[in-house]
Coordinates of N, CA and C in Angstrom, one line a residue:
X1 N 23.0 37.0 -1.4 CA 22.7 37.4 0.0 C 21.4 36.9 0.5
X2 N 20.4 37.3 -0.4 CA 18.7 36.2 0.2 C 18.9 34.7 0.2
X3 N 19.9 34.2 -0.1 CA 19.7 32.6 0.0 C 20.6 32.2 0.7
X4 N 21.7 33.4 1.6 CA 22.6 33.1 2.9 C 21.5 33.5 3.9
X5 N 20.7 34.8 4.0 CA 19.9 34.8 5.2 C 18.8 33.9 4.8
X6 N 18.3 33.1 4.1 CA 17.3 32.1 3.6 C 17.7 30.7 4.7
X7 N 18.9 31.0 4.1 CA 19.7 29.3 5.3 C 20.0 29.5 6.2
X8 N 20.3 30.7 6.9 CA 20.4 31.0 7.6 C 19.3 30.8 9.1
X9 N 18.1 31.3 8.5 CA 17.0 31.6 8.6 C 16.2 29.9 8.7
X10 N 16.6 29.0 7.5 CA 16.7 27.7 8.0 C 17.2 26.6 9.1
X11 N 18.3 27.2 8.9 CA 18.7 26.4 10.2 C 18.4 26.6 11.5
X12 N 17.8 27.8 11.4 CA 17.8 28.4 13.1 C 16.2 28.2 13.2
X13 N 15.4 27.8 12.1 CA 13.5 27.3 12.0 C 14.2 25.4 12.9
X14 N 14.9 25.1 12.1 CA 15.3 23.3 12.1 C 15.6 22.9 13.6
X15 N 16.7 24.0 14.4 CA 17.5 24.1 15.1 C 16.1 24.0 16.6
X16 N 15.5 24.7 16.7 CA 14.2 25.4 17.7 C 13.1 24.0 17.4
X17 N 13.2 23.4 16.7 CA 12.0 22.5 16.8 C 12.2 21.0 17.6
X18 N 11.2 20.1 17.9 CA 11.5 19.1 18.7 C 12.2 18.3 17.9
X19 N 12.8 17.2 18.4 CA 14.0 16.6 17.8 C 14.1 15.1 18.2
X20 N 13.8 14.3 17.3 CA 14.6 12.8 17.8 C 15.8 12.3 16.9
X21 N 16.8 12.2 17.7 CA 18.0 11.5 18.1 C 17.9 10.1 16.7
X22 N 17.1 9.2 17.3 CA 16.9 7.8 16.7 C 16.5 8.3 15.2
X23 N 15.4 9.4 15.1 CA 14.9 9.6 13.3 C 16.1 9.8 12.5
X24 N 17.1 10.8 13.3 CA 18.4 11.7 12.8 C 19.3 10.4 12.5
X25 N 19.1 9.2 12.9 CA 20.3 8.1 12.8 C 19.9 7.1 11.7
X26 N 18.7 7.0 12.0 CA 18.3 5.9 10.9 C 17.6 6.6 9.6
X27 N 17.3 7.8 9.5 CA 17.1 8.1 8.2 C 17.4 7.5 7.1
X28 N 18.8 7.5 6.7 CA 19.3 7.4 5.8 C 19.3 5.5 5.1
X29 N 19.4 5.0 6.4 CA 19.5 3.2 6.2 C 17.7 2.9 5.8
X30 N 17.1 3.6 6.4 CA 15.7 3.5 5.9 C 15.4 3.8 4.8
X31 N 15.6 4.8 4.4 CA 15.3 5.7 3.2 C 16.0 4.3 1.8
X32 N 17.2 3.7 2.2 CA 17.6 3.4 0.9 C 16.6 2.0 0.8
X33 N 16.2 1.5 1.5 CA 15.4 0.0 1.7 C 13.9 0.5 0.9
X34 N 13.4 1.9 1.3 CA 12.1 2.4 0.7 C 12.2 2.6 -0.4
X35 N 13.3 3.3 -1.3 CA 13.4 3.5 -2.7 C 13.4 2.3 -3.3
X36 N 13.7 1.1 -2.6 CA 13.5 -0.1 -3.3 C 11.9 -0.9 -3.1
X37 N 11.7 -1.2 -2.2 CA 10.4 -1.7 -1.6 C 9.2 -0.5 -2.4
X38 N 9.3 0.8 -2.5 CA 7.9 1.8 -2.7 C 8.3 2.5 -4.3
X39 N 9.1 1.6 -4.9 CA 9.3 2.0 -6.1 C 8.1 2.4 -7.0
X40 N 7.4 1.4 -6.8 CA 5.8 1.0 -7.9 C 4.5 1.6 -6.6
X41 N 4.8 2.0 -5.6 CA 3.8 2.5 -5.0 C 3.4 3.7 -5.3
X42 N 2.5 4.2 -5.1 CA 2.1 5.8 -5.6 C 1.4 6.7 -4.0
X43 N 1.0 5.5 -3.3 CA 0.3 6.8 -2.1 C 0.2 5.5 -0.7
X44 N 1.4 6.5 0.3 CA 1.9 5.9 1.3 C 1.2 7.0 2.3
X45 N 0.7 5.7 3.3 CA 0.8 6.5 4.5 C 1.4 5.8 5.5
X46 N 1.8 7.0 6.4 CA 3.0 7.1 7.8 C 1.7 7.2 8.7
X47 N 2.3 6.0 9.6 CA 1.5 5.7 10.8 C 2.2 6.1 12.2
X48 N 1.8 7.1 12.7 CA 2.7 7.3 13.9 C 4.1 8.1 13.4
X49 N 3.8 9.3 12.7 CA 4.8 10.3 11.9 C 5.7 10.9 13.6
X50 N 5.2 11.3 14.5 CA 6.0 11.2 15.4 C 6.2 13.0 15.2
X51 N 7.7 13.5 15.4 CA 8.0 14.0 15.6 C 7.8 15.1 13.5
X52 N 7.8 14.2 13.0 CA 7.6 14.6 11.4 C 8.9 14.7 10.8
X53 N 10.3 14.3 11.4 CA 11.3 13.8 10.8 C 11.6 13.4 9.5
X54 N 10.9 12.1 9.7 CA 10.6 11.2 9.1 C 10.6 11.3 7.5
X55 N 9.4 12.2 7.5 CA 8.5 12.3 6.6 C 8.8 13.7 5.9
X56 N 9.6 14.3 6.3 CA 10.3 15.2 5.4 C 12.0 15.3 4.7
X57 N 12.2 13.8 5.0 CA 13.0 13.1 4.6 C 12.8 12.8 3.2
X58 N 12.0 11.5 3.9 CA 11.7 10.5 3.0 C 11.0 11.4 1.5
X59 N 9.9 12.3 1.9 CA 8.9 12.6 1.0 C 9.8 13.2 -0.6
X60 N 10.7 13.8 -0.3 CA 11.3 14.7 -1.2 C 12.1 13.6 -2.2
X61 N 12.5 12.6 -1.4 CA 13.6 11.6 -1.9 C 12.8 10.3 -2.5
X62 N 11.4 10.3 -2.5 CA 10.3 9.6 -3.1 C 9.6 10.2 -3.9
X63 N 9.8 10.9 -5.0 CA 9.3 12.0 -5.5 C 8.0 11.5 -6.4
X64 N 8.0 10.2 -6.9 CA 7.4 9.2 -7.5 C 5.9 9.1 -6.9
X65 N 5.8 9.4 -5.1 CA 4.8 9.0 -4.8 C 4.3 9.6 -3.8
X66 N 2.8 10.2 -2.9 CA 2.2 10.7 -2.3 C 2.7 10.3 -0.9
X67 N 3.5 11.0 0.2 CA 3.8 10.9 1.7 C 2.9 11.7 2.5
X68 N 1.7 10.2 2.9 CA 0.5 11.0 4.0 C 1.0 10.7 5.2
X69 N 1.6 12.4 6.0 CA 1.6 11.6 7.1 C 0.1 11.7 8.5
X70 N 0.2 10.6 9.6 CA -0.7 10.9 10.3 C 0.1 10.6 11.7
X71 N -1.1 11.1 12.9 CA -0.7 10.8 14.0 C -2.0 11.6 15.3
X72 N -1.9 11.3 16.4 CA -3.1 11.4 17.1 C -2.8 13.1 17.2
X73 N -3.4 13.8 17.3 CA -3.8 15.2 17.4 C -2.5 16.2 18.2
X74 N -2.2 15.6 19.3 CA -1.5 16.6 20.1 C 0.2 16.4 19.3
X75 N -0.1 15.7 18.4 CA 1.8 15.5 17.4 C 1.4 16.6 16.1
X76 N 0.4 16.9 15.8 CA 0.7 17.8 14.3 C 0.9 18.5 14.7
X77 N 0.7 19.5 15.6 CA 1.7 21.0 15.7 C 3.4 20.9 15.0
X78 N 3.7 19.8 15.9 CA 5.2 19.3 15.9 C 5.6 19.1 14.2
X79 N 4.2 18.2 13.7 CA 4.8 17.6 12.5 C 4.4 18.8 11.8
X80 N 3.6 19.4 11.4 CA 3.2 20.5 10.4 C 4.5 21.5 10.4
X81 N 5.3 22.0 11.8 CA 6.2 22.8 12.3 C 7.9 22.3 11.2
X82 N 7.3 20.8 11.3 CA 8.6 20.7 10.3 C 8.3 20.3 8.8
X83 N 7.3 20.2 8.7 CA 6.6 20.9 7.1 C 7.0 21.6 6.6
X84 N 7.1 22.7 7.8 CA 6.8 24.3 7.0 C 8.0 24.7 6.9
X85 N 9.1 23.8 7.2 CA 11.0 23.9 7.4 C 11.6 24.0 6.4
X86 N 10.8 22.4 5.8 CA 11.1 21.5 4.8 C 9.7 21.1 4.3
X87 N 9.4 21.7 3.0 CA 8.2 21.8 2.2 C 8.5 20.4 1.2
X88 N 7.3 20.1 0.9 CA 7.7 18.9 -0.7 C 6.5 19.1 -0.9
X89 N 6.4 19.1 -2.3 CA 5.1 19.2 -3.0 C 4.4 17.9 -3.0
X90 N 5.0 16.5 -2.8 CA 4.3 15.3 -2.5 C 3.9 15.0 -1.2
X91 N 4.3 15.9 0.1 CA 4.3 15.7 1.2 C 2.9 16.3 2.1
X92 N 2.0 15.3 2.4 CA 0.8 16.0 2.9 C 0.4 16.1 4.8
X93 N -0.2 17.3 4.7 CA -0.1 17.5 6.3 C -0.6 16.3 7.1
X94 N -0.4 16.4 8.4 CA -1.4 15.0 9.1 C -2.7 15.3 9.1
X95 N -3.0 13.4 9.2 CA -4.2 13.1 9.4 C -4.6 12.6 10.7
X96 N -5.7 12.8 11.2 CA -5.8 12.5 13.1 C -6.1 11.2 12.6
X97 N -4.8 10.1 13.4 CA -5.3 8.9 13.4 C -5.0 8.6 14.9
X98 N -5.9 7.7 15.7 CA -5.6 7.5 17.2 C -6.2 5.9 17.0
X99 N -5.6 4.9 17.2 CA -5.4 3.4 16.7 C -6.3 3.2 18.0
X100 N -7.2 3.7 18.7 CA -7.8 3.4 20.1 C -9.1 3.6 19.3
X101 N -9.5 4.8 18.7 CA -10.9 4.9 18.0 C -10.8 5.0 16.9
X102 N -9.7 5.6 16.1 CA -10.2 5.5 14.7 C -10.1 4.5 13.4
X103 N -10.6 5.1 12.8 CA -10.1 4.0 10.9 C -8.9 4.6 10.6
X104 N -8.3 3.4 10.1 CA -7.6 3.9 9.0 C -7.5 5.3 8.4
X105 N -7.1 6.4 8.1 CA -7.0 7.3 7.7 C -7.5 7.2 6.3
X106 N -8.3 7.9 5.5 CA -8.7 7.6 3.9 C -7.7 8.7 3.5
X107 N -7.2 8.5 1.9 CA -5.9 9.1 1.2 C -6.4 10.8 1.2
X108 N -6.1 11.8 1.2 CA -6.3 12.9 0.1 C -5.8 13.1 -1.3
X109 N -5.0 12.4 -1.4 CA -4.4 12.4 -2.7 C -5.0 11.9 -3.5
X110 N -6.2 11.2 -3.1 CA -7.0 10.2 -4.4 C -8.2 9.7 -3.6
X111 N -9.1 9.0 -4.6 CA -9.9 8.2 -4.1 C -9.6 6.6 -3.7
X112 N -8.1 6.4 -4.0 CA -8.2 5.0 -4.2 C -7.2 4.7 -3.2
X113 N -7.0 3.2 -2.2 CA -6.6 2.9 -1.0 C -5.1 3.5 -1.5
X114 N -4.5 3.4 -0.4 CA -3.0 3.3 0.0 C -2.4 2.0 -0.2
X115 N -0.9 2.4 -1.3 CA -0.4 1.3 -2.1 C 0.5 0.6 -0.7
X116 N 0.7 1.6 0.6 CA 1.6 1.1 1.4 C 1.2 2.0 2.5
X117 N 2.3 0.9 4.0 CA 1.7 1.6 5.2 C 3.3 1.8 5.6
X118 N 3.7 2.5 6.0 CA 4.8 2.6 6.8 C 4.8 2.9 8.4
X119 N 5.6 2.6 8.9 CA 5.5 2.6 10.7 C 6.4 2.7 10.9
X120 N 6.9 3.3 12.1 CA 8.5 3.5 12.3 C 8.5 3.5 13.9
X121 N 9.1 2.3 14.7 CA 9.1 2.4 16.1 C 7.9 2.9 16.8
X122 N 6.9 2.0 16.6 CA 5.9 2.1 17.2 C 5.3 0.9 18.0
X123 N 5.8 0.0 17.4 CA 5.0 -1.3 17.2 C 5.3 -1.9 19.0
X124 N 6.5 -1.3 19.7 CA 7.2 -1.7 21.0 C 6.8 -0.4 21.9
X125 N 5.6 0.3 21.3 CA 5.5 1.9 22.4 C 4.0 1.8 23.0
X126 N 3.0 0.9 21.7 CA 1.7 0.9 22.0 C 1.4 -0.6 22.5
X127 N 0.7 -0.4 23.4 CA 0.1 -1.8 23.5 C 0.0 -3.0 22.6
X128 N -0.2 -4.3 23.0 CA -0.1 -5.5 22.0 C -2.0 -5.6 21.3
X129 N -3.0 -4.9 22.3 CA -4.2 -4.8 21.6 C -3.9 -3.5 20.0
X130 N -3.4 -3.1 20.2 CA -3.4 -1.5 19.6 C -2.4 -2.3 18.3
X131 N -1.7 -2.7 19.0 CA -0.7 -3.8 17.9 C -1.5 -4.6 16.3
X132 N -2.5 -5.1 17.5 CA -3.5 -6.0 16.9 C -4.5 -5.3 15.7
X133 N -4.7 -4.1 16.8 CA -6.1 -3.5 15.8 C -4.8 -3.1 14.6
X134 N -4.0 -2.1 14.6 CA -3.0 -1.8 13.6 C -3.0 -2.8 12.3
X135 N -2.8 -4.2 12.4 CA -2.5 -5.3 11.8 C -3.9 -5.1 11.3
X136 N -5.5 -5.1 11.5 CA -6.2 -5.8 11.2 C -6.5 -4.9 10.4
X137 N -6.6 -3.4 10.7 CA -6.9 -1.8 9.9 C -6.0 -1.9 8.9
X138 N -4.9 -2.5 9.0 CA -4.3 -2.1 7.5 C -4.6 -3.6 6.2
X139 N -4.5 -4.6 7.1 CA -5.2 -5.8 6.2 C -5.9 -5.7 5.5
X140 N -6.8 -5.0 6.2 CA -8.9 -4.6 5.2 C -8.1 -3.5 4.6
X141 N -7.4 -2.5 4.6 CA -7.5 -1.2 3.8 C -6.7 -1.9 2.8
X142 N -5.2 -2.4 2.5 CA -4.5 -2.9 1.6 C -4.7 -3.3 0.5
X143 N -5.1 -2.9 -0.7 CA -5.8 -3.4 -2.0 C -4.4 -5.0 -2.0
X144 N -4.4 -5.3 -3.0 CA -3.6 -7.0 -3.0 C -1.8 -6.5 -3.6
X145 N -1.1 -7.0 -2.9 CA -0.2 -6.8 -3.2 C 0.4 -5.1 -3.0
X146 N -0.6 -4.6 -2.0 CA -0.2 -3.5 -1.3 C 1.3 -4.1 -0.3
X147 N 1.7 -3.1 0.5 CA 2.7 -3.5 1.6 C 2.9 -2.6 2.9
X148 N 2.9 -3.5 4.0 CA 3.6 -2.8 5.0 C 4.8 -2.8 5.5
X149 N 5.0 -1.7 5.8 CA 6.5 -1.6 6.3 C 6.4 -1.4 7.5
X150 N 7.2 -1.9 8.1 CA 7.4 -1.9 9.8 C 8.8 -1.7 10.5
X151 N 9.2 -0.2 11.1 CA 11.0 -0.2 11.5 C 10.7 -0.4 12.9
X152 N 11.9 -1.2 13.3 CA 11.9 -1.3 14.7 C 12.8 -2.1 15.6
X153 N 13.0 -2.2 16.8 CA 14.3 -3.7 17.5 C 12.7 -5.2 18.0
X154 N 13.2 -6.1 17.3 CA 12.4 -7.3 17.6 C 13.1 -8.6 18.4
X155 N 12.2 -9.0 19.0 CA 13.2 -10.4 19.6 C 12.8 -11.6 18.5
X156 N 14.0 -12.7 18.6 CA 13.7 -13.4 17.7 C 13.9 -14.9 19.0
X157 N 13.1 -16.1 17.9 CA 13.2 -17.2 18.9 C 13.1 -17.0 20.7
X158 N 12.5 -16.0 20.7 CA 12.2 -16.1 22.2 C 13.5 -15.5 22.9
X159 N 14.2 -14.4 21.9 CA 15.3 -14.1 23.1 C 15.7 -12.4 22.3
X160 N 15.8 -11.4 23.3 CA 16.4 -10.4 22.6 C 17.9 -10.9 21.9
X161 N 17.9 -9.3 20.5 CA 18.6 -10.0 19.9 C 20.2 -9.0 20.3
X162 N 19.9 -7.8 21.5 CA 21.3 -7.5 21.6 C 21.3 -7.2 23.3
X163 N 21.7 -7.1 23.8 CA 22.1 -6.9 25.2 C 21.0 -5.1 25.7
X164 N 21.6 -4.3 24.6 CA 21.0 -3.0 24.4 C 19.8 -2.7 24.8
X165 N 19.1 -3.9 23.5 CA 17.6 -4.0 23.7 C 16.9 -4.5 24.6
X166 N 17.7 -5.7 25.5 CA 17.3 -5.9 26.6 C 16.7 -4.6 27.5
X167 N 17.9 -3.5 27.6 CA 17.5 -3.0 28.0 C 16.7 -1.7 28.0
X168 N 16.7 -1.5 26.6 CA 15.6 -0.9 26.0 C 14.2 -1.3 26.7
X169 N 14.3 -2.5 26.1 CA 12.8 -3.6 27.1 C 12.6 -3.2 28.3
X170 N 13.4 -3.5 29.1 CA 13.4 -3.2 30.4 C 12.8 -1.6 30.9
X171 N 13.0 -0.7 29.8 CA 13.2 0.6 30.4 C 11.3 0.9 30.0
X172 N 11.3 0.2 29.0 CA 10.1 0.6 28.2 C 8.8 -0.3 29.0
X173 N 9.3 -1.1 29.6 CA 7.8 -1.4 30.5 C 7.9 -1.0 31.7
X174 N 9.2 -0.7 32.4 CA 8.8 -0.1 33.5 C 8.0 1.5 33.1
X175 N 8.3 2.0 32.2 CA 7.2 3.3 31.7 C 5.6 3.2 31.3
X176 N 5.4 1.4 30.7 CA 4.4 1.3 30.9 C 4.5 0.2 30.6
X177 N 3.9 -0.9 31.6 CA 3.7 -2.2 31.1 C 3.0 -3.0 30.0
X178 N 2.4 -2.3 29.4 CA 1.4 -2.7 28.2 C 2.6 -2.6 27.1
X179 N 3.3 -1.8 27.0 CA 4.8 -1.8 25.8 C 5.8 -2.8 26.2
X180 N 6.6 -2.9 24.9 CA 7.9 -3.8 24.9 C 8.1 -4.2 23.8
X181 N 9.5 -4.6 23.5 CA 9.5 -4.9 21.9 C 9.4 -6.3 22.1
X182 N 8.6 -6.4 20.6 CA 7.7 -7.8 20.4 C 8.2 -8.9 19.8
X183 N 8.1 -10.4 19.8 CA 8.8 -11.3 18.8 C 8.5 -11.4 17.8
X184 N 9.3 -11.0 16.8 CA 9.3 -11.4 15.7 C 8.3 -12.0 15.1
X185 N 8.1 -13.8 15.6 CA 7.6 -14.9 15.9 C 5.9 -14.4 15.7
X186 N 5.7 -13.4 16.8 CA 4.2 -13.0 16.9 C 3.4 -12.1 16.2
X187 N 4.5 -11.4 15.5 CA 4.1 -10.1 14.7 C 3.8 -11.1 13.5
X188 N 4.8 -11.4 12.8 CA 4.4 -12.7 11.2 C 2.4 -13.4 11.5
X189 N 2.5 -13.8 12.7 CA 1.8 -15.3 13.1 C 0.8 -14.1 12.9
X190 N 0.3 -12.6 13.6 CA -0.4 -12.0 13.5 C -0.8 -11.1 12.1
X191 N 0.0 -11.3 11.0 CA 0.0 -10.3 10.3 C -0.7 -11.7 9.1
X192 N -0.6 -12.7 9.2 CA -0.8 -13.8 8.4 C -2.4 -14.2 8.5
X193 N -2.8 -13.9 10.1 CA -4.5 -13.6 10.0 C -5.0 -13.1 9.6
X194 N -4.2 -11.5 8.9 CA -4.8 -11.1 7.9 C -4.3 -10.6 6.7
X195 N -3.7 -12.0 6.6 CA -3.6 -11.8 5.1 C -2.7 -10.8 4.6
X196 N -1.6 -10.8 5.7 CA -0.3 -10.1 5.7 C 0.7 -10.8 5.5
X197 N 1.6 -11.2 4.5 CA 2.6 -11.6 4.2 C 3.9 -11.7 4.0
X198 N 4.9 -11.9 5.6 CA 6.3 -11.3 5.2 C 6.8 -11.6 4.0
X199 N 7.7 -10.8 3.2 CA 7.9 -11.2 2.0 C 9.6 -10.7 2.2
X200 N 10.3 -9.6 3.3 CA 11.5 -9.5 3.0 C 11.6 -8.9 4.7
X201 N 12.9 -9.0 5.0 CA 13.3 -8.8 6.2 C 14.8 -8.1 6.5
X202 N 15.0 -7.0 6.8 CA 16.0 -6.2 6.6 C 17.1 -6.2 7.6
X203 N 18.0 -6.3 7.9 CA 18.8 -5.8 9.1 C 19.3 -4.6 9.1
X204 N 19.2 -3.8 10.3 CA 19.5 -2.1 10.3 C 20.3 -2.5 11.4
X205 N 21.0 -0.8 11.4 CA 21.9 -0.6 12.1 C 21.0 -0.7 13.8
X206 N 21.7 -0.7 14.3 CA 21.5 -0.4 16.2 C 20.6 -1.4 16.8
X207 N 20.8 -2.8 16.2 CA 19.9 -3.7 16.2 C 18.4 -3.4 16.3
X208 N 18.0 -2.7 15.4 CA 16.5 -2.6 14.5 C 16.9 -3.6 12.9
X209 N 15.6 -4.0 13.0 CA 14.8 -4.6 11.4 C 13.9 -3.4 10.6
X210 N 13.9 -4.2 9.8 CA 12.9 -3.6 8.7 C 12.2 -4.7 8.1
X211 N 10.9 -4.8 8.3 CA 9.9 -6.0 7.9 C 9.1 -5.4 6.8
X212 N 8.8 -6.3 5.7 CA 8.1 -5.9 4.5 C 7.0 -6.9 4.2
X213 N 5.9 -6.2 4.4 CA 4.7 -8.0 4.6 C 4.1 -7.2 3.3
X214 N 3.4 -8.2 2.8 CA 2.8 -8.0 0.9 C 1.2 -8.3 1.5
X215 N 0.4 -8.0 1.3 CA -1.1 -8.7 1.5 C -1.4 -9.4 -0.1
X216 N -1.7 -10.3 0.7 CA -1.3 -12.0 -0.4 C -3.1 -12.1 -1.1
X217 N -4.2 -11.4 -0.6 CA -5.5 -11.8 -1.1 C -6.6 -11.2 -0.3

């Protein structure tokens, strides 16, 4: 009887909270690409946790390793809210990161950097400066042979790659013209200045990628 009103009582905490659509779809295609890629990592952080979907996913189903998430201030209500839904003893509250003034986030789990960065649909929401600093903050924090992971829809050779995303594009700069999903082409060419190295490249469902850069030195 306590663990029918327990779920009960869960579903109706899960049910009331904010909600994205896109985290609910791609969970799962993500999740299996991470068990492979963050096998040997030990302390990850989520850049732009969002809604905190994410990261209460992933954290339980990576049991191996520390899930820091962060995000600018007015999202941890949201993320903490689905914390407290779905608990994991590797899973740690956010950290205020705002890619406009701050560092890098430093671990709580340890004294020592972050084996990995993950990002999930961000990269086409913030500006191409914000893009830049992102790339350059995780370069310097990355011990060698750290990794980032990056989910998202990219154009390739200079052309979107589905009709969809076109108009994804389209919708996403008329809301702000500083966003748009980015080429392929420019993200590598930027991530190679610092010493960010694609090393694998994923195809997901709904025309999203998954990019895996290694920091080479």
């Amino acid at each position: 009887m306590n663990k029918d009103s327990s779920t009960s009582n869960h579903l109706f905490n899960t049910s009331t909270l904010p909600f994205s659509q896109a985290c609910e779809n791609n969970k799962q295609p993500i999740l299996e690409i991470l068990q492979q890629e963050l096998q040997y990592c030990i302390h990850v952080l989520e850049v732009g946790s969002g809604t905190g979907q994410h990261s209460v996913y992933f954290a339980p189903r990576l049991a191996h390793l520390t899930w820091q998430t962060s995000d600018v201030l007015a999202h941890h209500t949201t993320i903490n809210a689905w914390h407290t839904v779905h608990p994991a003893p590797n899973l740690y509250a956010p950290l205020t990161f705002d890619l406009s003034v701050d560092p890098l986030p430093i671990s709580l789990a340890s004294n020592q950097p972050y084996n990995a960065v993950f990002t999930a649909n961000t990269l086409h929401i913030i500006s191409w400066s914000l893009v830049e600093k992102l790339f350059e903050l995780v370069g310097e924090a990355l011990p060698i042979n750290g990794k980032l992971i990056v989910y998202g829809p990219f154009n390739e050779n200079g052309q979107y790659t589905s009709a969809g995303n076109q108009q994804f594009d389209s919708s996403l700069r008329q809301r702000d013209p500083k966003s748009g999903i980015r080429h392929l082409e420019d993200i590598i060419a930027l991530a190679n200045t610092h010493m960010l190295k694609l090393s694998d490249k994923y195809a997901m469902p709904a025309n999203n990628q998954l990019l895996v850069f290694q920091k080479i030195r």
